PDB file of C-alpha atoms and ligand atoms in Angstrom:
ATOM      1  CA  MET A   1     174.730  98.955 118.023  1.00 97.00           C
ATOM      2  CA  GLN A   2     172.073  97.738 121.056  1.00 98.00           C
ATOM      3  CA  PHE A   3     170.028 100.829 122.115  1.00 98.00           C
ATOM      4  CA  PHE A   4     169.399 101.814 125.540  1.00 98.00           C
ATOM      5  CA  LEU A   5     166.785 103.867 126.252  1.00 98.00           C
ATOM      6  CA  ASP A   6     168.602 106.124 129.461  1.00 98.00           C
ATOM      7  CA  THR A   7     165.765 107.116 132.034  1.00 98.00           C
ATOM      8  CA  ALA A   8     163.369 105.816 134.925  1.00 98.00           C
ATOM      9  CA  ASN A   9     160.146 106.804 133.155  1.00 98.00           C
ATOM     10  CA  ILE A  10     157.749 103.778 133.053  1.00 98.00           C
ATOM     11  CA  ASP A  11     155.808 104.997 129.815  1.00 98.00           C
ATOM     12  CA  GLN A  12     158.444 105.507 127.988  1.00 98.00           C
ATOM     13  CA  ILE A  13     160.686 102.180 128.513  1.00 98.00           C
ATOM     14  CA  SER A  14     156.866 100.850 127.922  1.00 98.00           C
ATOM     15  CA  GLU A  15     156.858 103.269 125.035  1.00 98.00           C
ATOM     16  CA  VAL A  16     159.702 101.753 123.498  1.00 98.00           C
ATOM     17  CA  ARG A  17     159.811  98.617 123.756  1.00 97.00           C
ATOM     18  CA  ASP A  18     156.812  97.966 122.524  1.00 97.00           C
ATOM     19  CA  LEU A  19     158.154 100.030 119.285  1.00 97.00           C
ATOM     20  CA  GLY A  20     161.301  97.239 118.996  1.00 97.00           C
ATOM     21  CA  LEU A  21     164.022  99.523 120.363  1.00 97.00           C
ATOM     22  CA  LEU A  22     164.589  98.320 123.773  1.00 98.00           C
ATOM     23  CA  ASP A  23     168.034  96.441 124.303  1.00 98.00           C
ATOM     24  CA  GLY A  24     168.161  97.532 128.222  1.00 98.00           C
ATOM     25  CA  VAL A  25     167.670 100.916 130.351  1.00 98.00           C
ATOM     26  CA  THR A  26     170.506 103.056 132.105  1.00 98.00           C
ATOM     27  CA  THR A  27     169.254 105.019 135.289  1.00 98.00           C
ATOM     28  CA  ASN A  28     171.257 106.905 137.324  1.00 97.00           C
ATOM     29  CA  PRO A  29     170.503 108.197 141.149  1.00 97.00           C
ATOM     30  CA  THR A  30     169.348 111.535 139.285  1.00 97.00           C
ATOM     31  CA  LEU A  31     166.249 110.225 137.287  1.00 98.00           C
ATOM     32  CA  LEU A  32     165.070 107.753 139.575  1.00 97.00           C
ATOM     33  CA  SER A  33     164.924 111.798 141.432  1.00 97.00           C
ATOM     34  CA  ARG A  34     162.983 112.914 139.670  1.00 97.00           C
ATOM     35  CA  GLU A  35     160.244 110.333 138.261  1.00 97.00           C
ATOM     36  CA  GLY A  36     159.753 111.028 142.789  1.00 96.00           C
ATOM     37  CA  GLY A  37     157.851 107.980 144.872  1.00 95.00           C
ATOM     38  CA  ASP A  38     159.650 104.872 146.373  1.00 97.00           C
ATOM     39  CA  TRP A  39     162.422 104.187 144.012  1.00 97.00           C
ATOM     40  CA  ARG A  40     162.403 100.910 145.123  1.00 97.00           C
ATOM     41  CA  ASP A  41     159.203 100.169 143.721  1.00 96.00           C
ATOM     42  CA  GLN A  42     160.214 101.886 140.331  1.00 97.00           C
ATOM     43  CA  ALA A  43     163.611 100.037 139.794  1.00 97.00           C
ATOM     44  CA  ALA A  44     161.732  97.321 141.124  1.00 97.00           C
ATOM     45  CA  ARG A  45     159.244  98.327 137.834  1.00 97.00           C
ATOM     46  CA  ILE A  46     161.619  99.210 135.837  1.00 98.00           C
ATOM     47  CA  CYS A  47     163.296  95.575 135.476  1.00 98.00           C
ATOM     48  CA  ALA A  48     160.861  93.847 135.722  1.00 97.00           C
ATOM     49  CA  LEU A  49     159.613  95.646 132.480  1.00 97.00           C
ATOM     50  CA  VAL A  50     162.577  95.901 131.064  1.00 98.00           C
ATOM     51  CA  ASP A  51     164.156  92.271 128.715  1.00 97.00           C
ATOM     52  CA  GLY A  52     167.335  93.202 128.817  1.00 98.00           C
ATOM     53  CA  PRO A  53     170.633  94.422 131.303  1.00 98.00           C
ATOM     54  CA  VAL A  54     168.567  97.623 133.443  1.00 98.00           C
ATOM     55  CA  SER A  55     171.677 100.034 135.068  1.00 98.00           C
ATOM     56  CA  LEU A  56     171.230 100.514 139.382  1.00 98.00           C
ATOM     57  CA  GLU A  57     174.076 102.912 140.486  1.00 98.00           C
ATOM     58  CA  VAL A  58     175.172 102.677 143.522  1.00 98.00           C
ATOM     59  CA  ILE A  59     175.163 105.997 146.098  1.00 98.00           C
ATOM     60  CA  ALA A  60     178.151 104.647 148.592  1.00 98.00           C
ATOM     61  CA  THR A  61     181.073 106.262 148.001  1.00 98.00           C
ATOM     62  CA  SER A  62     183.210 103.421 150.177  1.00 98.00           C
ATOM     63  CA  ALA A  63     184.101 100.058 148.215  1.00 98.00           C
ATOM     64  CA  GLU A  64     182.942  98.506 150.943  1.00 98.00           C
ATOM     65  CA  GLY A  65     179.048 100.429 151.027  1.00 98.00           C
ATOM     66  CA  MET A  66     179.141  99.827 147.300  1.00 98.00           C
ATOM     67  CA  ILE A  67     179.426  96.086 147.568  1.00 98.00           C
ATOM     68  CA  LYS A  68     177.213  95.645 150.549  1.00 98.00           C
ATOM     69  CA  GLU A  69     174.449  98.401 148.097  1.00 98.00           C
ATOM     70  CA  ALA A  70     175.483  96.095 145.430  1.00 98.00           C
ATOM     71  CA  LYS A  71     174.641  92.720 146.656  1.00 97.00           C
ATOM     72  CA  ASP A  72     170.369  94.974 147.441  1.00 98.00           C
ATOM     73  CA  LEU A  73     170.191  95.852 143.555  1.00 98.00           C
ATOM     74  CA  ILE A  74     170.930  92.975 142.272  1.00 98.00           C
ATOM     75  CA  SER A  75     167.962  90.626 144.006  1.00 97.00           C
ATOM     76  CA  PHE A  76     165.638  93.756 142.081  1.00 97.00           C
ATOM     77  CA  GLY A  77     166.419  91.251 138.980  1.00 95.00           C
ATOM     78  CA  GLU A  78     168.694  88.769 136.910  1.00 96.00           C
ATOM     79  CA  ASN A  79     168.826  91.764 134.286  1.00 98.00           C
ATOM     80  CA  VAL A  80     170.434  94.130 137.091  1.00 98.00           C
ATOM     81  CA  VAL A  81     173.969  96.082 136.143  1.00 98.00           C
ATOM     82  CA  VAL A  82     175.853  98.125 139.447  1.00 98.00           C
ATOM     83  CA  LYS A  83     177.132 101.312 138.200  1.00 98.00           C
ATOM     84  CA  ILE A  84     180.026 102.068 139.604  1.00 98.00           C
ATOM     85  CA  PRO A  85     181.529 105.995 139.892  1.00 98.00           C
ATOM     86  CA  MET A  86     185.158 105.320 138.637  1.00 98.00           C
ATOM     87  CA  ILE A  87     186.555 106.685 141.568  1.00 98.00           C
ATOM     88  CA  PRO A  88     190.034 104.880 143.775  1.00 98.00           C
ATOM     89  CA  GLU A  89     187.305 102.839 146.293  1.00 98.00           C
ATOM     90  CA  GLY A  90     184.270 101.969 143.239  1.00 98.00           C
ATOM     91  CA  LEU A  91     187.427 100.742 141.588  1.00 98.00           C
ATOM     92  CA  LYS A  92     187.965  98.408 144.614  1.00 97.00           C
ATOM     93  CA  ALA A  93     185.048  97.440 144.497  1.00 98.00           C
ATOM     94  CA  LEU A  94     184.290  96.865 140.514  1.00 97.00           C
ATOM     95  CA  ARG A  95     187.681  94.485 140.687  1.00 95.00           C
ATOM     96  CA  LYS A  96     185.702  92.351 143.523  1.00 97.00           C
ATOM     97  CA  LEU A  97     182.613  92.427 142.231  1.00 97.00           C
ATOM     98  CA  THR A  98     183.866  91.234 139.047  1.00 95.00           C
ATOM     99  CA  ASP A  99     185.257  88.286 141.346  1.00 95.00           C
ATOM    100  CA  GLN A 100     181.392  87.473 142.562  1.00 96.00           C
ATOM    101  CA  GLY A 101     180.371  86.672 138.911  1.00 96.00           C
ATOM    102  CA  ILE A 102     177.319  90.795 139.030  1.00 98.00           C
ATOM    103  CA  ARG A 103     177.958  92.560 135.840  1.00 98.00           C
ATOM    104  CA  THR A 104     178.489  96.766 136.426  1.00 98.00           C
ATOM    105  CA  ASN A 105     178.764  99.439 134.230  1.00 98.00           C
ATOM    106  CA  VAL A 106     181.674 102.365 135.677  1.00 98.00           C
ATOM    107  CA  THR A 107     179.856 106.009 135.729  1.00 98.00           C
ATOM    108  CA  LEU A 108     181.253 109.012 134.736  1.00 98.00           C
ATOM    109  CA  VAL A 109     184.839 108.092 132.782  1.00 98.00           C
ATOM    110  CA  PHE A 110     185.443 111.074 131.294  1.00 98.00           C
ATOM    111  CA  SER A 111     189.042 109.612 129.268  1.00 98.00           C
ATOM    112  CA  PRO A 112     190.630 106.606 127.405  1.00 98.00           C
ATOM    113  CA  ALA A 113     192.896 106.520 131.290  1.00 98.00           C
ATOM    114  CA  GLN A 114     189.384 105.775 133.171  1.00 98.00           C
ATOM    115  CA  ALA A 115     188.796 103.241 130.536  1.00 98.00           C
ATOM    116  CA  LEU A 116     191.502 101.838 130.127  1.00 98.00           C
ATOM    117  CA  LEU A 117     191.115 100.615 134.409  1.00 98.00           C
ATOM    118  CA  ALA A 118     187.687  99.795 133.865  1.00 98.00           C
ATOM    119  CA  GLY A 119     187.857  97.786 131.104  1.00 97.00           C
ATOM    120  CA  LYS A 120     191.290  96.106 133.324  1.00 96.00           C
ATOM    121  CA  LEU A 121     189.549  95.356 136.000  1.00 96.00           C
ATOM    122  CA  GLY A 122     186.842  93.476 133.972  1.00 96.00           C
ATOM    123  CA  ALA A 123     183.865  95.680 133.891  1.00 98.00           C
ATOM    124  CA  ALA A 124     181.542  94.683 131.782  1.00 98.00           C
ATOM    125  CA  TYR A 125     179.956  98.172 130.500  1.00 98.00           C
ATOM    126  CA  VAL A 126     182.395 101.746 130.392  1.00 98.00           C
ATOM    127  CA  SER A 127     179.992 104.703 130.659  1.00 98.00           C
ATOM    128  CA  PRO A 128     182.105 107.679 128.397  1.00 98.00           C
ATOM    129  CA  PHE A 129     179.669 110.381 129.363  1.00 98.00           C
ATOM    130  CA  VAL A 130     180.784 112.027 126.089  1.00 98.00           C
ATOM    131  CA  GLY A 131     177.557 115.013 126.447  1.00 98.00           C
ATOM    132  CA  ARG A 132     179.010 116.884 129.785  1.00 98.00           C
ATOM    133  CA  LEU A 133     182.903 116.284 127.812  1.00 98.00           C
ATOM    134  CA  ASP A 134     181.897 118.866 125.074  1.00 98.00           C
ATOM    135  CA  GLY A 135     179.762 120.819 126.633  1.00 98.00           C
ATOM    136  CA  LEU A 136     183.470 121.862 128.606  1.00 98.00           C
ATOM    137  CA  SER A 137     184.676 121.903 125.048  1.00 97.00           C
ATOM    138  CA  GLN A 138     186.331 118.478 125.278  1.00 97.00           C
ATOM    139  CA  ASN A 139     185.664 115.955 122.486  1.00 97.00           C
ATOM    140  CA  GLY A 140     183.402 113.700 123.933  1.00 98.00           C
ATOM    141  CA  MET A 141     183.583 111.378 120.653  1.00 98.00           C
ATOM    142  CA  GLU A 142     187.277 111.687 120.480  1.00 98.00           C
ATOM    143  CA  VAL A 143     187.042 110.009 124.032  1.00 98.00           C
ATOM    144  CA  VAL A 144     185.147 106.935 122.817  1.00 98.00           C
ATOM    145  CA  SER A 145     187.133 106.539 120.131  1.00 98.00           C
ATOM    146  CA  GLN A 146     190.220 106.161 121.543  1.00 98.00           C
ATOM    147  CA  ILE A 147     188.430 103.640 124.242  1.00 98.00           C
ATOM    148  CA  ARG A 148     187.768 101.529 121.032  1.00 98.00           C
ATOM    149  CA  THR A 149     191.384 101.551 120.317  1.00 98.00           C
ATOM    150  CA  ILE A 150     192.058 100.161 123.815  1.00 98.00           C
ATOM    151  CA  TYR A 151     189.743  98.254 124.447  1.00 98.00           C
ATOM    152  CA  ASP A 152     190.921  96.470 120.747  1.00 98.00           C
ATOM    153  CA  ASN A 153     194.237  95.977 121.086  1.00 98.00           C
ATOM    154  CA  TYR A 154     194.056  94.672 124.310  1.00 97.00           C
ATOM    155  CA  GLY A 155     190.822  92.066 123.594  1.00 97.00           C
ATOM    156  CA  PHE A 156     189.110  93.770 126.401  1.00 97.00           C
ATOM    157  CA  GLU A 157     185.014  92.290 125.967  1.00 97.00           C
ATOM    158  CA  THR A 158     184.323  95.437 128.219  1.00 98.00           C
ATOM    159  CA  ARG A 159     181.438  96.900 126.622  1.00 98.00           C
ATOM    160  CA  ILE A 160     181.648 100.324 125.591  1.00 98.00           C
ATOM    161  CA  LEU A 161     178.047 101.910 126.616  1.00 98.00           C
ATOM    162  CA  VAL A 162     178.008 105.309 125.112  1.00 98.00           C
ATOM    163  CA  ALA A 163     176.802 108.041 127.840  1.00 98.00           C
ATOM    164  CA  SER A 164     174.591 111.835 128.189  1.00 98.00           C
ATOM    165  CA  VAL A 165     173.468 111.860 124.479  1.00 98.00           C
ATOM    166  CA  ARG A 166     172.009 114.834 123.429  1.00 98.00           C
ATOM    167  CA  HIS A 167     171.747 114.614 120.038  1.00 97.00           C
ATOM    168  CA  PRO A 168     170.985 112.231 117.378  1.00 97.00           C
ATOM    169  CA  MET A 169     174.462 112.944 115.313  1.00 98.00           C
ATOM    170  CA  HIS A 170     175.672 111.832 119.111  1.00 98.00           C
ATOM    171  CA  VAL A 171     174.410 107.928 118.265  1.00 98.00           C
ATOM    172  CA  LEU A 172     175.540 107.877 114.427  1.00 98.00           C
ATOM    173  CA  ASP A 173     178.931 108.919 115.642  1.00 98.00           C
ATOM    174  CA  ALA A 174     179.265 106.262 118.190  1.00 98.00           C
ATOM    175  CA  ALA A 175     177.595 104.444 115.437  1.00 98.00           C
ATOM    176  CA  MET A 176     180.847 104.688 113.073  1.00 98.00           C
ATOM    177  CA  ILE A 177     183.010 104.766 115.458  1.00 98.00           C
ATOM    178  CA  GLY A 178     182.394 101.255 117.238  1.00 98.00           C
ATOM    179  CA  ALA A 179     180.946 101.392 120.040  1.00 98.00           C
ATOM    180  CA  ASP A 180     178.674  98.218 121.257  1.00 98.00           C
ATOM    181  CA  VAL A 181     176.046 100.835 123.232  1.00 98.00           C
ATOM    182  CA  ALA A 182     174.359 104.427 123.204  1.00 98.00           C
ATOM    183  CA  THR A 183     171.978 104.988 126.072  1.00 98.00           C
ATOM    184  CA  VAL A 184     169.909 107.553 124.554  1.00 98.00           C
ATOM    185  CA  PRO A 185     166.590 109.557 126.212  1.00 98.00           C
ATOM    186  CA  TYR A 186     163.617 109.878 124.997  1.00 98.00           C
ATOM    187  CA  ALA A 187     163.673 112.184 123.472  1.00 97.00           C
ATOM    188  CA  THR A 188     166.751 112.098 120.861  1.00 98.00           C
ATOM    189  CA  LEU A 189     165.536 108.683 120.881  1.00 96.00           C
ATOM    190  CA  MET A 190     162.315 110.290 118.711  1.00 96.00           C
ATOM    191  CA  GLN A 191     164.463 112.072 117.006  1.00 96.00           C
ATOM    192  CA  LEU A 192     166.413 109.626 115.446  1.00 95.00           C
ATOM    193  CA  MET A 193     162.967 107.809 113.986  1.00 93.00           C
ATOM    194  CA  HIS A 194     161.939 111.709 112.514  1.00 94.00           C
ATOM    195  CA  HIS A 195     162.623 113.350 109.154  1.00 94.00           C
ATOM    196  CA  PRO A 196     160.510 116.172 107.626  1.00 95.00           C
ATOM    197  CA  LEU A 197     160.673 114.535 104.272  1.00 98.00           C
ATOM    198  CA  THR A 198     159.678 111.371 105.072  1.00 97.00           C
ATOM    199  CA  ASP A 199     156.275 113.900 106.882  1.00 97.00           C
ATOM    200  CA  LYS A 200     155.922 115.926 103.755  1.00 98.00           C
ATOM    201  CA  GLY A 201     156.217 112.391 101.405  1.00 98.00           C
ATOM    202  CA  LEU A 202     154.270 110.474 103.377  1.00 98.00           C
ATOM    203  CA  ALA A 203     151.021 113.252 102.868  1.00 98.00           C
ATOM    204  CA  ALA A 204     151.639 113.861  98.980  1.00 98.00           C
ATOM    205  CA  PHE A 205     150.785 109.780  98.867  1.00 98.00           C
ATOM    206  CA  LEU A 206     148.112 109.772 100.623  1.00 98.00           C
ATOM    207  CA  ALA A 207     146.722 112.714  98.737  1.00 97.00           C
ATOM    208  CA  ASP A 208     147.121 111.272  95.388  1.00 98.00           C
ATOM    209  CA  TRP A 209     146.501 108.003  96.364  1.00 98.00           C
ATOM    210  CA  LYS A 210     143.202 109.988  97.878  1.00 97.00           C
ATOM    211  CA  LYS A 211     141.865 112.058  94.967  1.00 97.00           C
ATOM    212  CA  PHE A 212     143.077 109.576  92.763  1.00 96.00           C
ATOM    213  CA  GLN A 213     140.099 106.723  94.952  1.00 95.00           C
ATOM    214  CA  GLY A 214     138.195 109.912  94.109  1.00 91.00           C
ATOM    215  CA  GLU A 215     137.684 110.208  90.380  1.00 77.00           C
TER     216      GLU A 215
HETATM  217  O1  G3P B   1     172.947 107.947 132.648  1.00 55.30           O
HETATM  218  C1  G3P B   1     174.140 108.864 132.168  1.00 55.30           C
HETATM  219  C2  G3P B   1     174.232 109.341 131.497  1.00 55.30           C
HETATM  220  O2  G3P B   1     173.289 108.941 130.559  1.00 55.30           O
HETATM  221  C3  G3P B   1     173.986 110.429 132.484  1.00 55.30           C
HETATM  222  O3  G3P B   1     174.002 111.751 131.398  1.00 55.30           O
HETATM  223  O4  G3P B   1     172.598 114.122 130.728  1.00 55.30           O
HETATM  224  O5  G3P B   1     173.386 113.087 132.670  1.00 55.30           O
HETATM  225  O6  G3P B   1     174.539 113.698 131.014  1.00 55.30           O
HETATM  226  P1  G3P B   1     173.860 113.655 131.617  1.00 55.30           P
END
């Protein structure tokens, strides 16, 4: 399973890259706006820093506008994947971008039916938003599981990128289902790593060793 970091923050990206856990990055307009400054500079820095796919999202809502923006976004680096919203105009753009060999990530996906369409049109990634579904008392992971079945049924190569991750159990459940990627906020990635018994155990080992050396 691949780990992408769901952020536009350079410090977070650098830290996770140094841990050896960074397979890619996903951004969206909200995440880039949080960083302030010139979004173009920020996007270029992220693309240069990451040795893997970087999702940058279009703002246009017409197919023509999305295609125009996609052409601009891919100039930031060879690793750019263009994020396209799951709306009818997005699907029109998706078909054309796929035909032109531009990699896409269909975002704001909330149902297996939407994912079926994205897979059929050749999206490189599909992003089901599990946390936002759970927040509406719907089962986000059930949607991921259904997408896995559909894509396996038809041999779609579209990669399932589990998004809107809120906690470590989302990552574990995604891995159990066989999702290809989880895009994880920095805080959740840190939660995955830590366990109080690890810290307690290490402290005890070090204390015992210190005592032994002092004897
Ligand atoms: O980047 C898309 C997705 O991960 C957004 O998550 O936390 O805004 O629901 P969230």
